[in-house]
Short mmCIF file of C-alpha atoms (C1' of nucleotides) in Angstrom, two decimals:
data_model
loop_
_atom_site.label_atom_id
_atom_site.label_comp_id
_atom_site.label_asym_id
_atom_site.label_seq_id
_atom_site.Cartn_x
_atom_site.Cartn_y
_atom_site.Cartn_z
CA MET J 1 -2.28 3.72 1.15
CA PRO J 2 -1.85 0.76 3.43
CA GLU J 3 1.86 0.25 4.01
CA LEU J 4 3.54 -1.75 6.75
CA PRO J 5 2.33 0.39 9.71
CA GLU J 6 -1.25 0.40 8.45
CA VAL J 7 -1.33 -3.36 7.84
CA GLU J 8 0.29 -3.93 11.23
CA THR J 9 -2.41 -1.78 12.87
CA ILE J 10 -5.17 -3.75 11.20
CA LYS J 11 -3.46 -6.98 12.22
CA GLU J 12 -3.41 -5.83 15.84
CA THR J 13 -7.10 -4.96 15.91
CA LEU J 14 -8.02 -8.22 14.17
CA GLN J 15 -6.50 -10.30 16.97
CA ASP J 16 -10.02 -10.07 18.43
CA ILE J 17 -11.40 -12.40 15.75
CA VAL J 18 -9.11 -15.27 16.80
CA GLY J 19 -11.34 -18.03 18.09
CA LEU J 20 -14.47 -16.85 16.26
CA LYS J 21 -16.31 -19.52 14.28
CA ILE J 22 -17.26 -18.87 10.65
CA GLU J 23 -20.92 -19.53 10.01
CA ASP J 24 -21.22 -18.15 6.48
CA ILE J 25 -19.18 -16.52 3.71
CA LYS J 26 -20.78 -14.22 1.14
CA LEU J 27 -19.00 -13.38 -2.11
CA PHE J 28 -20.49 -10.27 -3.66
CA LYS J 29 -17.62 -10.04 -6.12
CA PRO J 30 -16.07 -13.46 -6.69
CA GLU J 31 -13.33 -11.98 -8.88
CA TYR J 32 -11.91 -10.33 -5.76
CA ILE J 33 -10.66 -13.83 -4.87
CA ARG J 34 -7.33 -14.16 -6.71
CA CYS J 35 -6.64 -17.79 -5.88
CA TRP J 36 -9.07 -20.67 -5.47
CA GLN J 37 -6.89 -23.46 -4.10
CA ASN J 38 -9.63 -23.90 -1.49
CA GLN J 39 -13.35 -23.40 -2.00
CA PRO J 40 -14.95 -20.81 0.32
CA ASP J 41 -17.22 -23.54 1.75
CA ALA J 42 -14.15 -25.24 3.18
CA TYR J 43 -13.80 -22.36 5.67
CA VAL J 44 -17.36 -22.57 6.96
CA GLY J 45 -17.60 -24.14 10.42
CA ARG J 46 -13.96 -23.41 11.25
CA ARG J 47 -12.45 -20.90 13.64
CA PHE J 48 -9.82 -18.23 13.04
CA ALA J 49 -6.61 -19.48 14.64
CA ALA J 50 -4.23 -16.56 14.01
CA VAL J 51 -3.80 -13.30 12.09
CA SER J 52 -0.29 -12.24 11.12
CA ARG J 53 1.49 -9.93 8.68
CA ARG J 54 4.24 -10.32 6.06
CA GLY J 55 5.19 -7.06 4.33
CA LYS J 56 1.89 -5.51 3.27
CA PHE J 57 0.08 -8.87 3.29
CA LEU J 58 -2.22 -10.14 6.03
CA ILE J 59 -2.22 -13.88 6.68
CA PHE J 60 -5.26 -15.54 8.24
CA ASP J 61 -4.78 -19.03 9.65
CA PHE J 62 -7.80 -21.22 10.36
CA GLU J 63 -8.28 -24.43 12.27
CA GLU J 64 -7.17 -27.60 10.53
CA GLY J 65 -4.51 -25.94 8.40
CA LEU J 66 -6.60 -23.70 6.14
CA HIS J 67 -5.25 -20.27 5.23
CA MET J 68 -6.22 -17.05 3.52
CA VAL J 69 -3.98 -14.16 2.46
CA ALA J 70 -5.23 -10.59 1.96
CA HIS J 71 -3.66 -7.55 0.30
CA LEU J 72 -5.31 -4.14 0.68
CA GLY J 73 -3.91 -2.60 -2.49
CA MET J 74 -4.61 1.12 -2.39
CA SER J 75 -8.11 1.42 -0.97
CA GLY J 76 -8.72 -1.90 0.77
CA ARG J 77 -10.33 -2.05 4.20
CA ILE J 78 -10.99 -4.98 6.51
CA TYR J 79 -13.23 -4.30 9.48
CA LEU J 80 -15.74 -5.74 11.91
CA GLU J 81 -19.45 -5.01 11.68
CA SER J 82 -22.58 -6.32 13.39
CA ARG J 83 -24.87 -8.65 11.51
CA GLY J 84 -27.73 -6.69 9.98
CA ALA J 85 -25.68 -3.52 9.39
CA GLU J 86 -26.49 -1.89 6.07
CA LEU J 87 -24.02 -3.12 3.46
CA GLU J 88 -21.60 -0.40 2.38
CA LYS J 89 -20.50 0.24 -1.18
CA HIS J 90 -17.65 -1.88 -2.57
CA VAL J 91 -17.86 -4.60 0.09
CA HIS J 92 -16.82 -7.67 -1.92
CA VAL J 93 -16.62 -10.43 0.71
CA VAL J 94 -18.29 -10.91 4.11
CA PHE J 95 -17.41 -13.49 6.76
CA SER J 96 -20.25 -14.03 9.28
CA PHE J 97 -19.39 -15.41 12.71
CA SER J 98 -21.59 -17.43 15.04
CA ASN J 99 -21.43 -14.63 17.65
CA GLY J 100 -23.29 -12.18 15.39
CA GLN J 101 -20.23 -10.24 14.23
CA GLU J 102 -19.11 -9.99 10.63
CA LEU J 103 -15.78 -9.27 8.92
CA TRP J 104 -16.15 -7.08 5.84
CA PHE J 105 -13.64 -6.84 2.98
CA GLN J 106 -14.17 -3.55 1.18
CA ASP J 107 -12.04 -2.23 -1.68
CA ALA J 108 -13.29 0.52 -3.99
CA ARG J 109 -10.44 0.36 -6.47
CA ARG J 110 -9.94 -3.40 -6.27
CA PHE J 111 -6.15 -3.24 -6.39
CA GLY J 112 -6.24 -5.59 -3.42
CA GLY J 113 -7.43 -9.17 -3.27
CA LEU J 114 -7.85 -12.40 -1.32
CA TRP J 115 -5.98 -15.67 -1.81
CA LEU J 116 -7.61 -18.87 -0.57
CA ILE J 117 -4.49 -20.99 -0.40
CA LYS J 118 -3.08 -24.08 1.20
CA GLU J 119 0.45 -22.90 1.97
CA PRO J 120 0.79 -19.09 2.35
CA ARG J 121 4.57 -19.23 2.88
CA GLU J 122 4.95 -20.18 -0.78
CA MET J 123 3.60 -16.76 -1.73
CA PHE J 124 6.43 -15.04 0.09
CA THR J 125 9.51 -16.94 -1.03
CA ALA J 126 10.64 -14.06 -3.29
CA MET J 127 9.84 -11.35 -0.74
CA GLY J 128 12.50 -9.13 0.81
CA VAL J 129 13.35 -8.80 4.49
CA GLU J 130 11.03 -7.30 7.07
CA PRO J 131 12.43 -3.79 7.60
CA LEU J 132 11.77 -3.93 11.35
CA SER J 133 13.67 -7.19 11.77
CA SER J 134 17.34 -7.36 12.68
CA ARG J 135 18.02 -8.84 9.24
CA PHE J 136 17.41 -5.39 7.75
CA SER J 137 20.76 -3.72 8.46
CA SER J 138 23.58 -1.85 6.74
CA SER J 139 25.28 -5.14 5.97
CA TYR J 140 22.10 -6.38 4.24
CA LEU J 141 21.51 -3.17 2.32
CA THR J 142 25.06 -2.30 1.23
CA PRO J 143 25.53 -5.09 -1.35
CA LEU J 144 22.03 -4.48 -2.71
CA LEU J 145 22.91 -0.86 -3.52
CA LYS J 146 26.27 -1.58 -5.11
CA ASN J 147 26.48 -0.44 -8.76
CA ARG J 148 22.73 0.20 -8.89
CA ARG J 149 21.84 3.33 -10.84
CA VAL J 150 18.18 3.25 -9.90
CA ALA J 151 16.91 5.99 -7.56
CA ILE J 152 17.28 5.01 -3.91
CA LYS J 153 13.57 5.63 -3.40
CA THR J 154 12.65 3.18 -6.17
CA LEU J 155 14.83 0.59 -4.50
CA LEU J 156 13.17 1.16 -1.10
CA LEU J 157 9.81 0.47 -2.73
CA ASN J 158 10.98 -2.85 -4.25
CA GLN J 159 9.16 -5.46 -2.17
CA ARG J 160 11.54 -8.19 -3.35
CA LEU J 161 14.34 -6.43 -1.49
CA ILE J 162 12.53 -4.91 1.50
CA SER J 163 8.90 -5.73 2.20
CA GLY J 164 6.44 -3.22 3.55
CA ILE J 165 7.71 0.26 2.63
CA GLY J 166 5.34 2.30 0.45
CA ASN J 167 5.36 5.78 -1.00
CA ILE J 168 4.63 7.76 2.16
CA TYR J 169 7.11 6.08 4.50
CA ALA J 170 9.80 6.01 1.78
CA ASP J 171 9.62 9.81 1.45
CA GLU J 172 9.58 10.26 5.22
CA ALA J 173 12.51 7.89 5.80
CA LEU J 174 14.61 9.61 3.12
CA PHE J 175 13.91 12.99 4.71
CA LYS J 176 14.89 11.67 8.13
CA ALA J 177 18.09 10.21 6.65
CA ARG J 178 18.75 13.52 4.78
CA ILE J 179 19.09 11.75 1.43
CA LEU J 180 17.49 12.94 -1.81
CA PRO J 181 15.02 10.37 -3.18
CA ASN J 182 16.46 10.47 -6.72
CA ARG J 183 20.04 9.77 -5.67
CA ALA J 184 21.47 6.78 -7.51
CA ALA J 185 21.32 3.90 -5.04
CA GLY J 186 24.95 3.01 -5.72
CA SER J 187 26.14 6.51 -4.80
CA LEU J 188 25.19 6.24 -1.12
CA GLN J 189 28.13 6.33 1.28
CA PRO J 190 28.39 3.90 4.22
CA LYS J 191 27.31 6.62 6.68
CA GLU J 192 24.26 7.40 4.56
CA ILE J 193 23.28 3.73 4.31
CA HIS J 194 23.54 3.50 8.08
CA ARG J 195 21.35 6.59 8.53
CA LEU J 196 18.82 5.26 6.02
CA VAL J 197 18.45 1.90 7.78
CA ARG J 198 17.91 3.67 11.11
CA ALA J 199 15.48 6.17 9.55
CA VAL J 200 13.37 3.45 7.89
CA LYS J 201 13.00 1.64 11.20
CA GLN J 202 12.25 4.84 13.15
CA VAL J 203 9.64 6.07 10.68
CA LEU J 204 7.87 2.70 10.48
CA ARG J 205 7.86 2.35 14.29
CA ALA J 206 6.44 5.87 14.66
CA GLY J 207 3.77 5.02 12.08
CA ILE J 208 2.76 1.93 14.05
CA GLU J 209 2.76 3.93 17.28
CA GLN J 210 0.36 6.44 15.70
CA ARG J 211 -1.77 3.58 14.35
CA GLY J 212 -1.10 4.41 10.70
CA THR J 213 -1.55 7.35 8.31
CA THR J 214 -5.08 8.30 7.33
CA LEU J 215 -5.06 10.66 4.36
CA ARG J 216 -8.25 9.34 2.84
CA ASP J 217 -9.04 5.65 3.07
CA PHE J 218 -7.19 4.05 5.91
CA GLN J 219 -8.98 2.72 8.98
CA ASP J 220 -8.27 -0.14 11.38
CA GLY J 221 -10.39 -3.21 12.10
CA TYR J 222 -12.75 -1.07 14.20
CA LYS J 223 -13.02 1.71 11.57
CA GLN J 224 -10.74 4.03 13.57
CA LYS J 225 -8.44 6.44 11.73
CA GLY J 226 -4.67 6.63 12.24
CA GLN J 227 -2.77 9.72 13.44
CA PHE J 228 0.59 9.62 11.62
CA GLN J 229 -0.66 12.13 9.01
CA ASP J 230 -0.12 14.76 11.75
CA TYR J 231 3.58 13.86 11.90
CA LEU J 232 4.44 13.82 8.17
CA LYS J 233 7.40 16.08 7.42
CA VAL J 234 7.47 15.98 3.62
CA TYR J 235 4.77 13.72 2.14
CA GLY J 236 1.88 15.81 0.82
CA ARG J 237 3.60 19.06 1.84
CA GLU J 238 4.60 20.40 -1.60
CA LYS J 239 5.35 24.17 -1.47
CA GLU J 240 4.92 24.22 2.30
CA PRO J 241 7.98 25.24 4.38
CA CYS J 242 10.32 22.54 5.64
CA PHE J 243 9.92 22.25 9.42
CA ASP J 244 13.70 22.30 9.80
CA CYS J 245 14.95 24.99 7.35
CA ARG J 246 11.75 26.75 6.10
CA GLN J 247 12.64 26.13 2.42
CA PRO J 248 9.61 24.99 0.40
CA ILE J 249 9.19 21.23 0.05
CA LEU J 250 9.50 20.10 -3.58
CA ARG J 251 7.59 17.40 -5.41
CA GLN J 252 9.05 15.32 -8.23
CA VAL J 253 7.77 12.19 -9.96
CA ILE J 254 10.24 9.33 -9.57
CA ASN J 255 9.46 6.10 -11.40
CA GLY J 256 5.82 7.17 -11.67
CA ARG J 257 5.51 7.89 -7.95
CA SER J 258 5.00 11.35 -6.53
CA SER J 259 7.95 12.12 -4.28
CA HIS J 260 8.38 14.89 -1.71
CA PHE J 261 11.65 16.21 -0.34
CA CYS J 262 13.47 19.22 1.07
CA PRO J 263 16.11 20.43 -1.44
CA CYS J 264 18.08 22.02 1.37
CA CYS J 265 18.06 19.38 4.14
CA GLN J 266 18.44 16.36 1.82
CA LYS J 267 21.64 15.80 -0.19
"C1'" DA X 1 19.89 -8.33 -15.66
"C1'" DG X 2 18.39 -3.69 -14.75
"C1'" DC X 3 15.21 -0.50 -15.53
"C1'" DT X 4 10.94 2.27 -17.08
"C1'" DC X 5 6.36 2.60 -17.96
"C1'" DA X 6 1.52 1.32 -18.83
"C1'" DC X 7 -2.08 -0.91 -16.74
"C1'" DC X 8 -5.73 -2.32 -13.47
"C1'" DC X 9 -9.77 0.69 -10.76
"C1'" DT X 10 -12.78 4.37 -8.40
"C1'" DG X 11 -13.47 8.64 -5.97
"C1'" DG X 12 -12.36 13.17 -5.21
"C1'" DA X 13 -10.44 17.65 -6.53
"C1'" DC X 14 -10.30 21.11 -9.82
"C1'" DG X 15 -11.19 24.04 -13.98
"C1'" DC X 16 -14.46 25.71 -17.13
"C1'" DT E 1 -24.81 21.98 -11.45
"C1'" DG E 2 -22.33 19.24 -14.43
"C1'" DC E 3 -18.96 17.56 -17.27
"C1'" DG E 4 -14.19 16.32 -18.45
"C1'" DT E 5 -9.59 15.63 -16.84
"C1'" DC E 6 -6.18 14.43 -13.73
"C1'" DC E 7 -4.27 12.32 -9.68
"C1'" DA E 8 -3.83 9.00 -5.85
"C1'" DG E 9 -0.21 4.50 -5.64
"C1'" DG E 10 -0.16 -1.13 -4.72
"C1'" DG E 11 1.83 -4.76 -7.71
"C1'" DT E 12 2.68 -6.98 -12.16
"C1'" DG E 13 4.49 -7.67 -16.50
"C1'" DA E 14 5.79 -6.14 -21.28
"C1'" DG E 15 9.42 -4.32 -23.62
"C1'" DC E 16 13.73 -1.79 -24.15
#
DNA sequence: AGCTCACCCTGGACGC
DNA sequence: TGCGTCCAGGGTGAGC
């Protein structure tokens, strides 16, 4: 479930590891490493220099120009533990620091992964704009929608166009913009595109403010849950009354993704 | 080129 | 209690 607000929340809590020195790296499941441009040993003895985010990816910079990229997939978690804590299930990689703390990479379903790479920017050359940046605007989105028959929701989930929106925030943004998720992208009018851009930004900002959505798996770097699940208006609310018009929320599969919407408020 | 769908994987919910 | 089935949805890539 980690989408942009969840990854951003983890990134914020992981600022505390900047400056910590890596004493040891344990690989319990080496196949969780997707890219071996660097050997794990190369990271030992170095300090974390920065943790940043691009879309749903976390980027770890180390001293002397080493990097690591992480994606949480569906069930991935990255969190701090104390040395000696009992190892939890599905922890695939552990970084031990010289101060006695550890960073655990846990991922039950293993849709996520780690990339030990030299130049992380190369991974993101084909990635779309950050939806919270000023580059994401009506003038960016309008030409992308032109003549596209794909559902607008499918397009919002395309990371090559916009990076960071996932299933939950796509449904919530479309509700806020009062647009049905299965509308052909090319059928959106200028006013609707404008509303959608605003709604995407508002929903993502609110998600960050609430420190993410915890339906099942999500937790931050200190194992704390998010709160945005208490503010969801359509996602996961099939058959429950719309908060605005009391009509039941409907669920429909769009491009293999479960989608939730109000048939009355959204056009 | 645009689009759809199957696949990877595990845990939890649900029906019998 | 247990077993089988289905669903969750991130990204990728085959195939139409």
